[in-house]
């Protein structure tokens, strides 16, 4: 069994619609690649009780949990304190991180606001990275990262070698133009029944030029099953009188 | 108190990273406009037990719940059956919807796959809309919509007049170039303390031309408080030696 991953997106800016989330898809793709697929995402506000309760529930339910957002220097950045509370440990100055940040900013510019970013839950391991001197951190099975996508990605690259890995999730896709989901629903269900360990999905699309169709996708870890199931998918498109086109539609 | 909203995004394609979600932000913006702000989002897979448990929990916790995805004609479209189970009612052919769909497709083309889309939980009200003859539906305080963004938006427009409304959430934004969050953290917290019913946030940005800065945003329902808090935000930018620029940065 592959390890399971979950993501907690912490941020009023996503819930208000101010910001289009870009972290869910990045993590979904990269966690699939290392065989630790994303099983659930929660987007929650910057409210301490909510963060603590959500982290407590998710870290028990999934093999590894990621959080994004709320580790900056301002008053609404409360993620680190909430993680400490969820683990029942104090939030304290991480000496090594403080030394790195003081060296980076200079003593006069290592202000109290910036010192907040050197406060980690006791026992946490900093996630140092190429984009910010203020680190993310790992506490137990929870990996705490920044919300800004470029910094989040640098933190993920840094922590990735230490994550639980499994068999990579791979996929095969065929698509067809002018084909309705309702026409392939029955034969597609047969494919799903043939390969219960694969995930067989159907996704309508509409191209910029107005042409429509569906993409049929099989996902899983067994290359042999993926090839066989993709063959059945190709055949069911042909049987519906349409040309099977390999890969994702360009839309 | 404004009514609360929550969103359940049902779909393996978001969790696998195949699809970039576009529904969270749309609903966040429009629910804010009608004063029923989005308080939580969950993205969950096409697994019946998970859908039933999540709907059961969320419909008790929030004033209104929206779901997107899983109401098409294929085997992985199980949302309607799960909503029926969460409400303890049978899933049955909705006669009026079936009649509309049969008229639309013609008797021969109203296939068993399409008939699945006329199956609603007993007592549900269809969300007819301008984009698809197959409707969404409202069951209790749960509004069930399609995952395809254009269809979801048509369903939302159709159901919006029937939703719980509150005082619209409005906002004021000032931004500044070359200003660090750490510099404004302390004065910004003062603004938050002056206006506890507003949501005061700080968002770093980087323009395409490489220029950086922060956007400071106040959100809430009281125009008077918003104006006063925005004035304090403008003044704290000026006090930090930067030019206060009104509105969102163009990035």
Short mmCIF file of C-alpha atoms in Angstrom, two decimals:
data_model
loop_
_atom_site.label_atom_id
_atom_site.label_comp_id
_atom_site.label_asym_id
_atom_site.label_seq_id
_atom_site.Cartn_x
_atom_site.Cartn_y
_atom_site.Cartn_z
CA UNK A 1 0.00 0.00 0.00
CA UNK A 2 1.25 3.46 -0.89
CA UNK A 3 1.53 5.99 1.95
CA UNK A 4 -1.25 8.58 2.02
CA UNK A 5 -0.85 12.35 2.00
CA UNK A 6 -3.18 15.20 2.93
CA UNK A 7 -2.89 18.96 2.53
CA UNK A 8 -4.19 21.74 4.76
CA UNK A 9 -4.30 25.11 2.98
CA UNK A 10 -4.34 27.77 5.70
CA UNK A 11 -5.43 31.14 4.46
CA UNK A 12 -8.31 33.58 4.47
CA UNK A 13 -7.12 34.82 1.05
CA UNK A 14 -8.14 31.55 -0.62
CA UNK A 15 -11.53 31.44 1.13
CA UNK A 16 -12.26 35.07 0.21
CA UNK A 17 -11.35 34.46 -3.42
CA UNK A 18 -8.65 37.14 -3.36
CA UNK A 19 -6.06 34.55 -4.37
CA UNK A 20 -6.29 31.67 -6.84
CA UNK A 21 -4.72 28.64 -5.14
CA UNK A 22 -1.73 27.26 -7.01
CA UNK A 23 -0.38 24.87 -4.37
CA UNK A 24 -2.99 22.10 -4.49
CA UNK A 25 -2.19 21.06 -8.04
CA UNK A 26 1.60 21.32 -7.58
CA UNK A 27 1.52 19.06 -4.54
CA UNK A 28 -1.01 16.69 -6.13
CA UNK A 29 1.28 16.12 -9.10
CA UNK A 30 4.50 15.77 -7.11
CA UNK A 31 3.03 13.55 -4.41
CA UNK A 32 1.65 11.28 -7.13
CA UNK A 33 5.10 11.07 -8.67
CA UNK A 34 6.66 9.84 -5.42
CA UNK A 35 3.82 7.38 -4.84
CA UNK A 36 2.35 9.14 -1.80
CA UNK A 37 -0.89 10.36 -3.40
CA UNK A 38 -2.93 13.25 -2.08
CA UNK A 39 -6.13 11.86 -0.53
CA UNK A 40 -7.73 14.98 0.91
CA UNK A 41 -7.34 18.75 0.93
CA UNK A 42 -8.85 21.15 3.44
CA UNK A 43 -8.87 24.90 3.01
CA UNK A 44 -9.38 26.58 6.37
CA UNK A 45 -9.26 30.13 7.75
CA UNK A 46 -6.60 31.74 9.98
CA UNK A 47 -8.46 30.77 13.18
CA UNK A 48 -6.34 29.08 15.84
CA UNK A 49 -8.94 26.59 17.11
CA UNK A 50 -9.76 25.51 13.57
CA UNK A 51 -6.11 25.02 12.64
CA UNK A 52 -5.32 23.03 15.79
CA UNK A 53 -8.38 20.79 15.40
CA UNK A 54 -7.76 20.18 11.70
CA UNK A 55 -4.07 19.34 12.15
CA UNK A 56 -4.86 17.03 15.08
CA UNK A 57 -7.45 15.14 13.02
CA UNK A 58 -5.46 14.93 9.80
CA UNK A 59 -2.11 13.87 11.30
CA UNK A 60 -3.84 10.88 12.87
CA UNK A 61 -5.69 9.96 9.70
CA UNK A 62 -2.96 10.23 7.04
CA UNK A 63 0.63 9.02 6.81
CA UNK A 64 1.90 12.52 6.11
CA UNK A 65 0.30 15.95 6.21
CA UNK A 66 1.40 19.15 4.49
CA UNK A 67 0.34 22.65 5.43
CA UNK A 68 0.75 25.80 3.35
CA UNK A 69 0.45 29.36 4.59
CA UNK A 70 0.60 31.32 7.81
CA UNK A 71 4.33 31.16 8.64
CA UNK A 72 5.24 34.79 7.84
CA UNK A 73 5.95 37.66 10.24
CA UNK A 74 2.49 39.25 10.59
CA UNK A 75 -0.23 38.89 13.22
CA UNK A 76 -2.29 36.54 11.03
CA UNK A 77 0.64 34.11 10.70
CA UNK A 78 -0.30 31.68 13.46
CA UNK A 79 0.42 28.31 11.90
CA UNK A 80 3.61 27.57 13.87
CA UNK A 81 1.96 28.27 17.22
CA UNK A 82 -0.99 26.07 16.23
CA UNK A 83 1.27 23.17 15.21
CA UNK A 84 3.02 23.43 18.57
CA UNK A 85 -0.35 23.28 20.32
CA UNK A 86 -1.50 20.32 18.20
CA UNK A 87 1.63 18.42 19.30
CA UNK A 88 1.47 19.63 22.90
CA UNK A 89 4.92 21.24 22.87
CA UNK A 90 6.08 24.83 23.42
CA UNK A 91 6.86 27.24 20.60
CA UNK A 92 10.40 28.47 21.17
CA UNK A 93 13.29 30.23 19.46
CA UNK A 94 15.15 27.76 17.25
CA UNK A 95 18.74 28.83 17.94
CA UNK A 96 20.26 27.56 14.72
CA UNK A 97 17.55 29.22 12.61
CA UNK A 98 17.85 32.47 14.57
CA UNK A 99 21.62 32.47 14.00
CA UNK A 100 21.16 31.95 10.26
CA UNK A 101 18.56 34.70 10.03
CA UNK A 102 20.61 37.16 12.11
CA UNK A 103 23.60 36.51 9.85
CA UNK A 104 21.40 37.04 6.77
CA UNK A 105 19.66 40.23 7.89
CA UNK A 106 22.33 41.71 10.15
CA UNK A 107 21.72 42.21 13.88
CA UNK A 108 19.88 45.55 13.52
CA UNK A 109 17.52 44.24 10.83
CA UNK A 110 16.73 40.98 12.64
CA UNK A 111 13.63 42.64 14.04
CA UNK A 112 11.10 41.19 16.46
CA UNK A 113 8.75 40.52 13.52
CA UNK A 114 11.46 38.50 11.80
CA UNK A 115 12.39 36.75 15.04
CA UNK A 116 8.83 35.36 15.04
CA UNK A 117 9.82 33.36 11.95
CA UNK A 118 12.63 31.70 13.94
CA UNK A 119 10.12 30.39 16.52
CA UNK A 120 9.48 26.67 15.94
CA UNK A 121 7.69 23.99 17.95
CA UNK A 122 10.14 22.20 20.26
CA UNK A 123 11.55 19.17 18.41
CA UNK A 124 10.80 20.48 14.91
CA UNK A 125 13.33 20.09 12.08
CA UNK A 126 13.70 23.22 9.89
CA UNK A 127 13.06 22.88 6.17
CA UNK A 128 15.86 25.08 4.87
CA UNK A 129 15.44 25.97 1.22
CA UNK A 130 16.85 27.96 -1.67
CA UNK A 131 14.24 30.74 -1.66
CA UNK A 132 13.86 32.06 1.88
CA UNK A 133 16.14 32.23 4.90
CA UNK A 134 13.05 31.75 7.10
CA UNK A 135 12.48 27.99 6.97
CA UNK A 136 9.48 25.72 6.89
CA UNK A 137 9.64 22.83 9.35
CA UNK A 138 8.76 19.20 9.90
CA UNK A 139 7.09 18.22 13.17
CA UNK A 140 6.26 14.53 13.45
CA UNK A 141 4.44 13.61 10.23
CA UNK A 142 3.45 17.22 9.49
CA UNK A 143 5.42 19.30 6.99
CA UNK A 144 4.79 23.03 7.37
CA UNK A 145 5.46 25.19 4.32
CA UNK A 146 4.98 28.77 3.11
CA UNK A 147 1.91 29.83 1.13
CA UNK A 148 3.74 31.80 -1.58
CA UNK A 149 3.99 29.21 -4.39
CA UNK A 150 7.65 29.79 -5.33
CA UNK A 151 8.75 29.43 -1.70
CA UNK A 152 6.41 26.48 -1.09
CA UNK A 153 7.94 24.70 -4.08
CA UNK A 154 11.48 25.32 -2.84
CA UNK A 155 10.49 23.93 0.56
CA UNK A 156 8.86 20.88 -1.01
CA UNK A 157 11.98 20.16 -3.08
CA UNK A 158 14.02 20.40 0.07
CA UNK A 159 11.83 18.08 2.15
CA UNK A 160 10.97 15.61 -0.65
CA UNK A 161 13.95 13.25 -0.04
CA UNK A 162 12.78 12.81 3.56
CA UNK A 163 9.15 12.01 2.73
CA UNK A 164 7.46 8.63 2.74
CA UNK A 165 7.59 7.28 -0.81
CA UNK A 166 5.61 4.53 -2.53
CA UNK A 167 5.15 3.17 -6.01
CA UNK A 168 4.76 6.13 -8.40
CA UNK A 169 1.23 6.73 -9.69
CA UNK A 170 1.29 6.60 -13.47
CA UNK A 171 -1.44 7.14 -16.03
CA UNK A 172 -2.51 6.50 -19.63
CA UNK A 173 -4.92 8.77 -21.47
CA UNK A 174 -6.90 8.43 -24.69
CA UNK A 175 -9.26 11.11 -25.92
CA UNK A 176 -11.82 11.46 -28.68
CA UNK A 177 -13.68 14.31 -30.30
CA UNK A 178 -17.48 14.46 -30.49
CA UNK A 179 -17.93 11.62 -28.08
CA UNK A 180 -20.39 11.86 -25.18
CA UNK A 181 -19.77 10.49 -21.70
CA UNK A 182 -23.20 8.90 -21.76
CA UNK A 183 -22.20 6.78 -24.78
CA UNK A 184 -19.09 5.32 -23.12
CA UNK A 185 -20.45 5.09 -19.58
CA UNK A 186 -21.36 1.40 -19.75
CA UNK A 187 -18.19 0.08 -21.48
CA UNK A 188 -16.02 2.30 -19.29
CA UNK A 189 -17.55 0.79 -16.18
CA UNK A 190 -16.58 -2.63 -17.56
CA UNK A 191 -12.94 -1.47 -17.78
CA UNK A 192 -13.11 -0.25 -14.17
CA UNK A 193 -14.45 -3.65 -13.10
CA UNK A 194 -11.67 -5.46 -14.97
CA UNK A 195 -9.03 -3.42 -13.12
CA UNK A 196 -10.35 -2.62 -9.64
CA UNK A 197 -6.91 -1.37 -8.51
CA UNK A 198 -6.82 1.26 -11.23
CA UNK A 199 -8.72 4.52 -11.17
CA UNK A 200 -10.69 4.89 -14.42
CA UNK A 201 -12.04 8.37 -15.10
CA UNK A 202 -13.87 10.26 -17.82
CA UNK A 203 -13.37 14.02 -18.30
CA UNK A 204 -15.29 16.14 -20.80
CA UNK A 205 -13.30 18.92 -22.46
CA UNK A 206 -13.95 21.82 -24.79
CA UNK A 207 -11.14 23.18 -26.93
CA UNK A 208 -10.56 26.87 -27.50
CA UNK A 209 -11.70 26.36 -31.10
CA UNK A 210 -15.04 25.04 -29.83
CA UNK A 211 -14.43 21.34 -30.52
CA UNK A 212 -15.58 19.08 -27.71
CA UNK A 213 -14.89 15.59 -26.56
CA UNK A 214 -13.89 13.44 -23.63
CA UNK A 215 -10.58 12.31 -22.17
CA UNK A 216 -10.52 8.82 -20.67
CA UNK A 217 -7.81 8.33 -18.06
CA UNK A 218 -6.55 5.26 -16.22
CA UNK A 219 -4.29 5.75 -13.21
CA UNK A 220 -2.42 3.35 -11.00
CA UNK A 221 0.91 1.77 -10.16
CA UNK A 222 1.00 -1.39 -12.31
CA UNK A 223 2.46 -0.68 -15.76
CA UNK A 224 1.12 -3.99 -17.04
CA UNK A 225 -2.44 -3.25 -15.91
CA UNK A 226 -2.20 0.34 -17.16
CA UNK A 227 -1.19 -0.85 -20.63
CA UNK A 228 -3.95 -3.46 -20.73
CA UNK A 229 -6.65 -1.10 -19.47
CA UNK A 230 -5.53 1.63 -21.89
CA UNK A 231 -5.92 -0.89 -24.70
CA UNK A 232 -9.51 -1.54 -23.63
CA UNK A 233 -10.15 2.20 -23.47
CA UNK A 234 -8.75 2.67 -26.98
CA UNK A 235 -10.96 -0.15 -28.24
CA UNK A 236 -14.14 1.22 -26.65
CA UNK A 237 -13.58 4.58 -28.34
CA UNK A 238 -13.17 2.83 -31.68
CA UNK A 239 -16.26 0.72 -31.00
CA UNK A 240 -18.21 3.97 -30.49
CA UNK A 241 -17.22 4.99 -34.01
CA UNK A 242 -14.67 7.65 -33.03
CA UNK A 243 -10.93 7.89 -33.64
CA UNK A 244 -8.90 7.10 -30.48
CA UNK A 245 -6.33 9.89 -29.98
CA UNK A 246 -3.45 9.12 -27.63
CA UNK A 247 -2.59 11.40 -24.72
CA UNK A 248 -4.25 14.46 -23.24
CA UNK A 249 -6.30 16.71 -25.53
CA UNK A 250 -4.67 20.08 -26.17
CA UNK A 251 -7.19 22.57 -24.92
CA UNK B 1 -24.21 37.25 11.91
CA UNK B 2 -23.77 36.34 8.27
CA UNK B 3 -24.71 32.80 7.22
CA UNK B 4 -21.76 30.46 6.67
CA UNK B 5 -20.99 28.46 3.55
CA UNK B 6 -18.77 25.45 2.89
CA UNK B 7 -17.71 23.71 -0.32
CA UNK B 8 -17.01 20.04 -0.95
CA UNK B 9 -15.04 19.48 -4.17
CA UNK B 10 -15.63 15.86 -5.19
CA UNK B 11 -13.14 14.59 -7.70
CA UNK B 12 -10.11 12.37 -8.11
CA UNK B 13 -8.98 14.65 -10.95
CA UNK B 14 -8.23 17.51 -8.54
CA UNK B 15 -6.42 15.24 -6.06
CA UNK B 16 -4.33 13.68 -8.82
CA UNK B 17 -3.36 17.09 -10.19
CA UNK B 18 -4.82 16.31 -13.62
CA UNK B 19 -7.15 19.30 -13.34
CA UNK B 20 -6.52 22.77 -11.93
CA UNK B 21 -9.52 23.62 -9.76
CA UNK B 22 -11.39 26.71 -10.91
CA UNK B 23 -14.50 26.42 -8.76
CA UNK B 24 -13.13 27.32 -5.34
CA UNK B 25 -12.26 30.88 -6.28
CA UNK B 26 -15.49 31.47 -8.24
CA UNK B 27 -17.64 30.39 -5.31
CA UNK B 28 -15.45 32.23 -2.78
CA UNK B 29 -15.95 35.51 -4.64
CA UNK B 30 -19.68 35.10 -5.27
CA UNK B 31 -20.50 33.84 -1.78
CA UNK B 32 -18.65 36.84 -0.35
CA UNK B 33 -20.72 39.13 -2.54
CA UNK B 34 -23.98 37.77 -1.15
CA UNK B 35 -22.69 37.89 2.42
CA UNK B 36 -22.55 34.14 2.96
CA UNK B 37 -18.77 33.73 3.07
CA UNK B 38 -16.95 30.50 2.39
CA UNK B 39 -15.57 29.16 5.68
CA UNK B 40 -14.11 25.82 4.63
CA UNK B 41 -13.36 23.79 1.52
CA UNK B 42 -12.72 20.06 1.39
CA UNK B 43 -11.42 18.26 -1.66
CA UNK B 44 -12.23 14.56 -1.43
CA UNK B 45 -12.03 11.52 -3.72
CA UNK B 46 -14.85 9.65 -5.48
CA UNK B 47 -15.27 7.21 -2.58
CA UNK B 48 -18.84 6.71 -1.35
CA UNK B 49 -18.09 6.39 2.38
CA UNK B 50 -15.93 9.50 2.30
CA UNK B 51 -18.55 11.55 0.46
CA UNK B 52 -21.37 10.47 2.78
CA UNK B 53 -19.34 11.15 5.93
CA UNK B 54 -18.12 14.54 4.69
CA UNK B 55 -21.59 15.72 3.61
CA UNK B 56 -23.10 14.55 6.91
CA UNK B 57 -20.50 16.46 8.93
CA UNK B 58 -20.53 19.64 6.85
CA UNK B 59 -24.31 20.06 6.51
CA UNK B 60 -24.56 20.03 10.31
CA UNK B 61 -21.70 22.47 10.78
CA UNK B 62 -22.47 25.15 8.16
CA UNK B 63 -25.60 27.05 7.17
CA UNK B 64 -25.27 25.99 3.56
CA UNK B 65 -23.04 23.50 1.76
CA UNK B 66 -22.13 23.32 -1.92
CA UNK B 67 -20.74 20.31 -3.73
CA UNK B 68 -19.11 20.25 -7.15
CA UNK B 69 -18.47 17.19 -9.28
CA UNK B 70 -19.70 13.63 -9.67
CA UNK B 71 -23.18 14.16 -11.15
CA UNK B 72 -22.48 13.00 -14.70
CA UNK B 73 -23.46 9.71 -16.38
CA UNK B 74 -20.37 7.56 -15.69
CA UNK B 75 -19.63 4.92 -13.04
CA UNK B 76 -17.50 7.36 -11.00
CA UNK B 77 -20.40 9.83 -10.75
CA UNK B 78 -21.74 8.81 -7.36
CA UNK B 79 -22.50 12.14 -5.71
CA UNK B 80 -26.32 11.96 -6.02
CA UNK B 81 -26.49 8.50 -4.46
CA UNK B 82 -24.24 9.64 -1.62
CA UNK B 83 -26.35 12.73 -0.92
CA UNK B 84 -29.44 10.49 -0.75
CA UNK B 85 -27.64 8.27 1.74
CA UNK B 86 -26.48 11.24 3.83
CA UNK B 87 -30.12 12.37 4.09
CA UNK B 88 -31.50 8.85 4.59
CA UNK B 89 -33.82 8.97 1.56
CA UNK B 90 -34.01 6.83 -1.58
CA UNK B 91 -32.49 7.88 -4.90
CA UNK B 92 -35.30 7.75 -7.45
CA UNK B 93 -36.25 8.90 -10.93
CA UNK B 94 -37.33 12.54 -10.80
CA UNK B 95 -40.30 12.46 -13.20
CA UNK B 96 -40.24 16.10 -14.22
CA UNK B 97 -36.47 16.00 -14.91
CA UNK B 98 -36.79 12.74 -16.83
CA UNK B 99 -39.55 14.26 -18.98
CA UNK B 100 -37.41 17.32 -19.75
CA UNK B 101 -34.40 15.18 -20.63
CA UNK B 102 -36.42 12.78 -22.78
CA UNK B 103 -37.85 15.74 -24.67
CA UNK B 104 -34.35 17.20 -25.11
CA UNK B 105 -32.60 14.02 -26.28
CA UNK B 106 -35.50 12.19 -27.93
CA UNK B 107 -36.78 8.86 -26.61
CA UNK B 108 -34.14 6.72 -28.36
CA UNK B 109 -31.23 8.85 -27.16
CA UNK B 110 -32.46 9.06 -23.57
CA UNK B 111 -30.17 6.15 -22.73
CA UNK B 112 -29.80 4.39 -19.41
CA UNK B 113 -26.59 6.36 -18.79
CA UNK B 114 -28.48 9.61 -19.28
CA UNK B 115 -31.39 8.38 -17.18
CA UNK B 116 -28.89 8.15 -14.29
CA UNK B 117 -28.69 11.94 -14.42
CA UNK B 118 -32.47 12.17 -13.79
CA UNK B 119 -32.12 10.19 -10.55
CA UNK B 120 -32.38 12.54 -7.55
CA UNK B 121 -32.74 12.00 -3.82
CA UNK B 122 -36.41 11.95 -2.83
CA UNK B 123 -37.48 15.48 -1.90
CA UNK B 124 -34.70 17.23 -3.85
CA UNK B 125 -35.41 20.37 -5.90
CA UNK B 126 -33.69 20.39 -9.32
CA UNK B 127 -31.34 23.28 -10.14
CA UNK B 128 -32.33 23.84 -13.75
CA UNK B 129 -29.88 26.04 -15.61
CA UNK B 130 -28.94 27.54 -18.95
CA UNK B 131 -26.04 25.21 -19.76
CA UNK B 132 -27.18 21.62 -19.25
CA UNK B 133 -30.51 19.85 -19.41
CA UNK B 134 -29.29 17.53 -16.63
CA UNK B 135 -29.84 19.60 -13.49
CA UNK B 136 -28.02 20.06 -10.23
CA UNK B 137 -30.23 19.86 -7.16
CA UNK B 138 -30.86 21.24 -3.69
CA UNK B 139 -31.45 18.79 -0.85
CA UNK B 140 -31.99 20.44 2.53
CA UNK B 141 -29.13 22.91 2.97
CA UNK B 142 -26.91 21.14 0.41
CA UNK B 143 -26.61 22.46 -3.15
CA UNK B 144 -25.25 19.88 -5.57
CA UNK B 145 -23.60 21.20 -8.73
CA UNK B 146 -21.57 19.98 -11.70
CA UNK B 147 -17.75 20.00 -11.71
CA UNK B 148 -17.29 21.53 -15.18
CA UNK B 149 -16.79 25.23 -14.36
CA UNK B 150 -19.12 26.67 -17.03
CA UNK B 151 -21.96 24.38 -15.95
CA UNK B 152 -21.24 24.91 -12.25
CA UNK B 153 -21.44 28.68 -12.77
CA UNK B 154 -24.77 28.40 -14.60
CA UNK B 155 -26.12 26.27 -11.75
CA UNK B 156 -24.85 28.74 -9.15
CA UNK B 157 -26.53 31.65 -10.97
CA UNK B 158 -29.73 29.66 -11.01
CA UNK B 159 -29.69 28.74 -7.32
CA UNK B 160 -28.27 32.06 -6.02
CA UNK B 161 -31.67 33.78 -5.50
CA UNK B 162 -32.70 30.90 -3.20
CA UNK B 163 -29.56 30.97 -1.03
CA UNK B 164 -29.18 32.39 2.45
CA UNK B 165 -27.85 35.92 2.08
CA UNK B 166 -26.17 38.25 4.57
CA UNK B 167 -24.39 41.57 4.55
CA UNK B 168 -21.99 41.63 1.58
CA UNK B 169 -18.29 41.27 2.42
CA UNK B 170 -16.45 44.29 1.06
CA UNK B 171 -12.75 45.18 1.10
CA UNK B 172 -10.24 48.01 0.79
CA UNK B 173 -6.70 47.46 -0.43
CA UNK B 174 -3.54 49.57 -0.35
CA UNK B 175 -0.25 48.32 -1.67
CA UNK B 176 3.34 49.52 -1.67
CA UNK B 177 6.51 48.63 -3.53
CA UNK B 178 9.72 47.59 -1.78
CA UNK B 179 8.03 47.21 1.56
CA UNK B 180 8.59 44.12 3.71
CA UNK B 181 5.92 42.39 5.76
CA UNK B 182 8.28 42.35 8.73
CA UNK B 183 8.39 46.17 8.71
CA UNK B 184 4.62 46.61 8.88
CA UNK B 185 3.83 43.60 11.08
CA UNK B 186 3.60 45.57 14.35
CA UNK B 187 1.54 48.58 13.09
CA UNK B 188 -0.70 46.25 11.07
CA UNK B 189 -1.50 44.25 14.20
CA UNK B 190 -2.55 47.54 15.82
CA UNK B 191 -5.04 48.11 12.98
CA UNK B 192 -6.41 44.58 13.48
CA UNK B 193 -6.85 45.30 17.21
CA UNK B 194 -8.66 48.56 16.47
CA UNK B 195 -11.16 46.73 14.24
CA UNK B 196 -11.66 43.19 15.60
CA UNK B 197 -14.64 42.59 13.30
CA UNK B 198 -12.57 43.25 10.20
CA UNK B 199 -10.13 40.80 8.66
CA UNK B 200 -6.78 42.54 8.17
CA UNK B 201 -4.32 40.70 5.92
CA UNK B 202 -0.90 41.21 4.37
CA UNK B 203 0.02 39.60 1.04
CA UNK B 204 3.46 39.78 -0.55
CA UNK B 205 3.50 40.04 -4.35
CA UNK B 206 6.06 40.01 -7.12
CA UNK B 207 5.28 41.69 -10.41
CA UNK B 208 6.19 40.19 -13.75
CA UNK B 209 8.80 42.93 -14.15
CA UNK B 210 10.46 41.75 -10.92
CA UNK B 211 9.26 44.57 -8.66
CA UNK B 212 8.09 43.37 -5.28
CA UNK B 213 5.94 44.65 -2.50
CA UNK B 214 3.00 43.88 -0.25
CA UNK B 215 -0.74 44.36 -0.52
CA UNK B 216 -2.57 45.19 2.70
CA UNK B 217 -6.23 44.23 2.67
CA UNK B 218 -9.08 44.91 5.09
CA UNK B 219 -12.31 42.96 4.69
CA UNK B 220 -15.65 43.17 6.42
CA UNK B 221 -19.22 44.35 6.24
CA UNK B 222 -19.10 47.83 7.82
CA UNK B 223 -18.32 50.52 5.24
CA UNK B 224 -17.53 53.00 8.01
CA UNK B 225 -15.02 50.68 9.68
CA UNK B 226 -13.54 49.70 6.31
CA UNK B 227 -12.91 53.34 5.42
CA UNK B 228 -11.39 54.10 8.82
CA UNK B 229 -9.18 50.99 8.84
CA UNK B 230 -8.07 51.64 5.24
CA UNK B 231 -7.02 55.13 6.33
CA UNK B 232 -4.85 53.63 9.07
CA UNK B 233 -3.34 51.20 6.58
CA UNK B 234 -2.53 54.06 4.19
CA UNK B 235 -0.91 56.00 7.02
CA UNK B 236 1.24 53.08 8.19
CA UNK B 237 2.62 52.64 4.68
CA UNK B 238 3.48 56.33 4.56
CA UNK B 239 5.04 56.11 8.03
CA UNK B 240 7.27 53.31 6.72
CA UNK B 241 8.57 55.75 4.08
CA UNK B 242 6.78 54.23 1.10
CA UNK B 243 4.13 55.61 -1.24
CA UNK B 244 0.66 54.20 -0.48
CA UNK B 245 -0.88 52.98 -3.76
CA UNK B 246 -4.64 52.42 -3.77
CA UNK B 247 -6.17 49.12 -4.86
CA UNK B 248 -4.70 45.78 -5.83
CA UNK B 249 -1.23 45.70 -7.40
CA UNK B 250 -1.27 44.76 -11.08
CA UNK B 251 0.87 41.65 -11.26
#
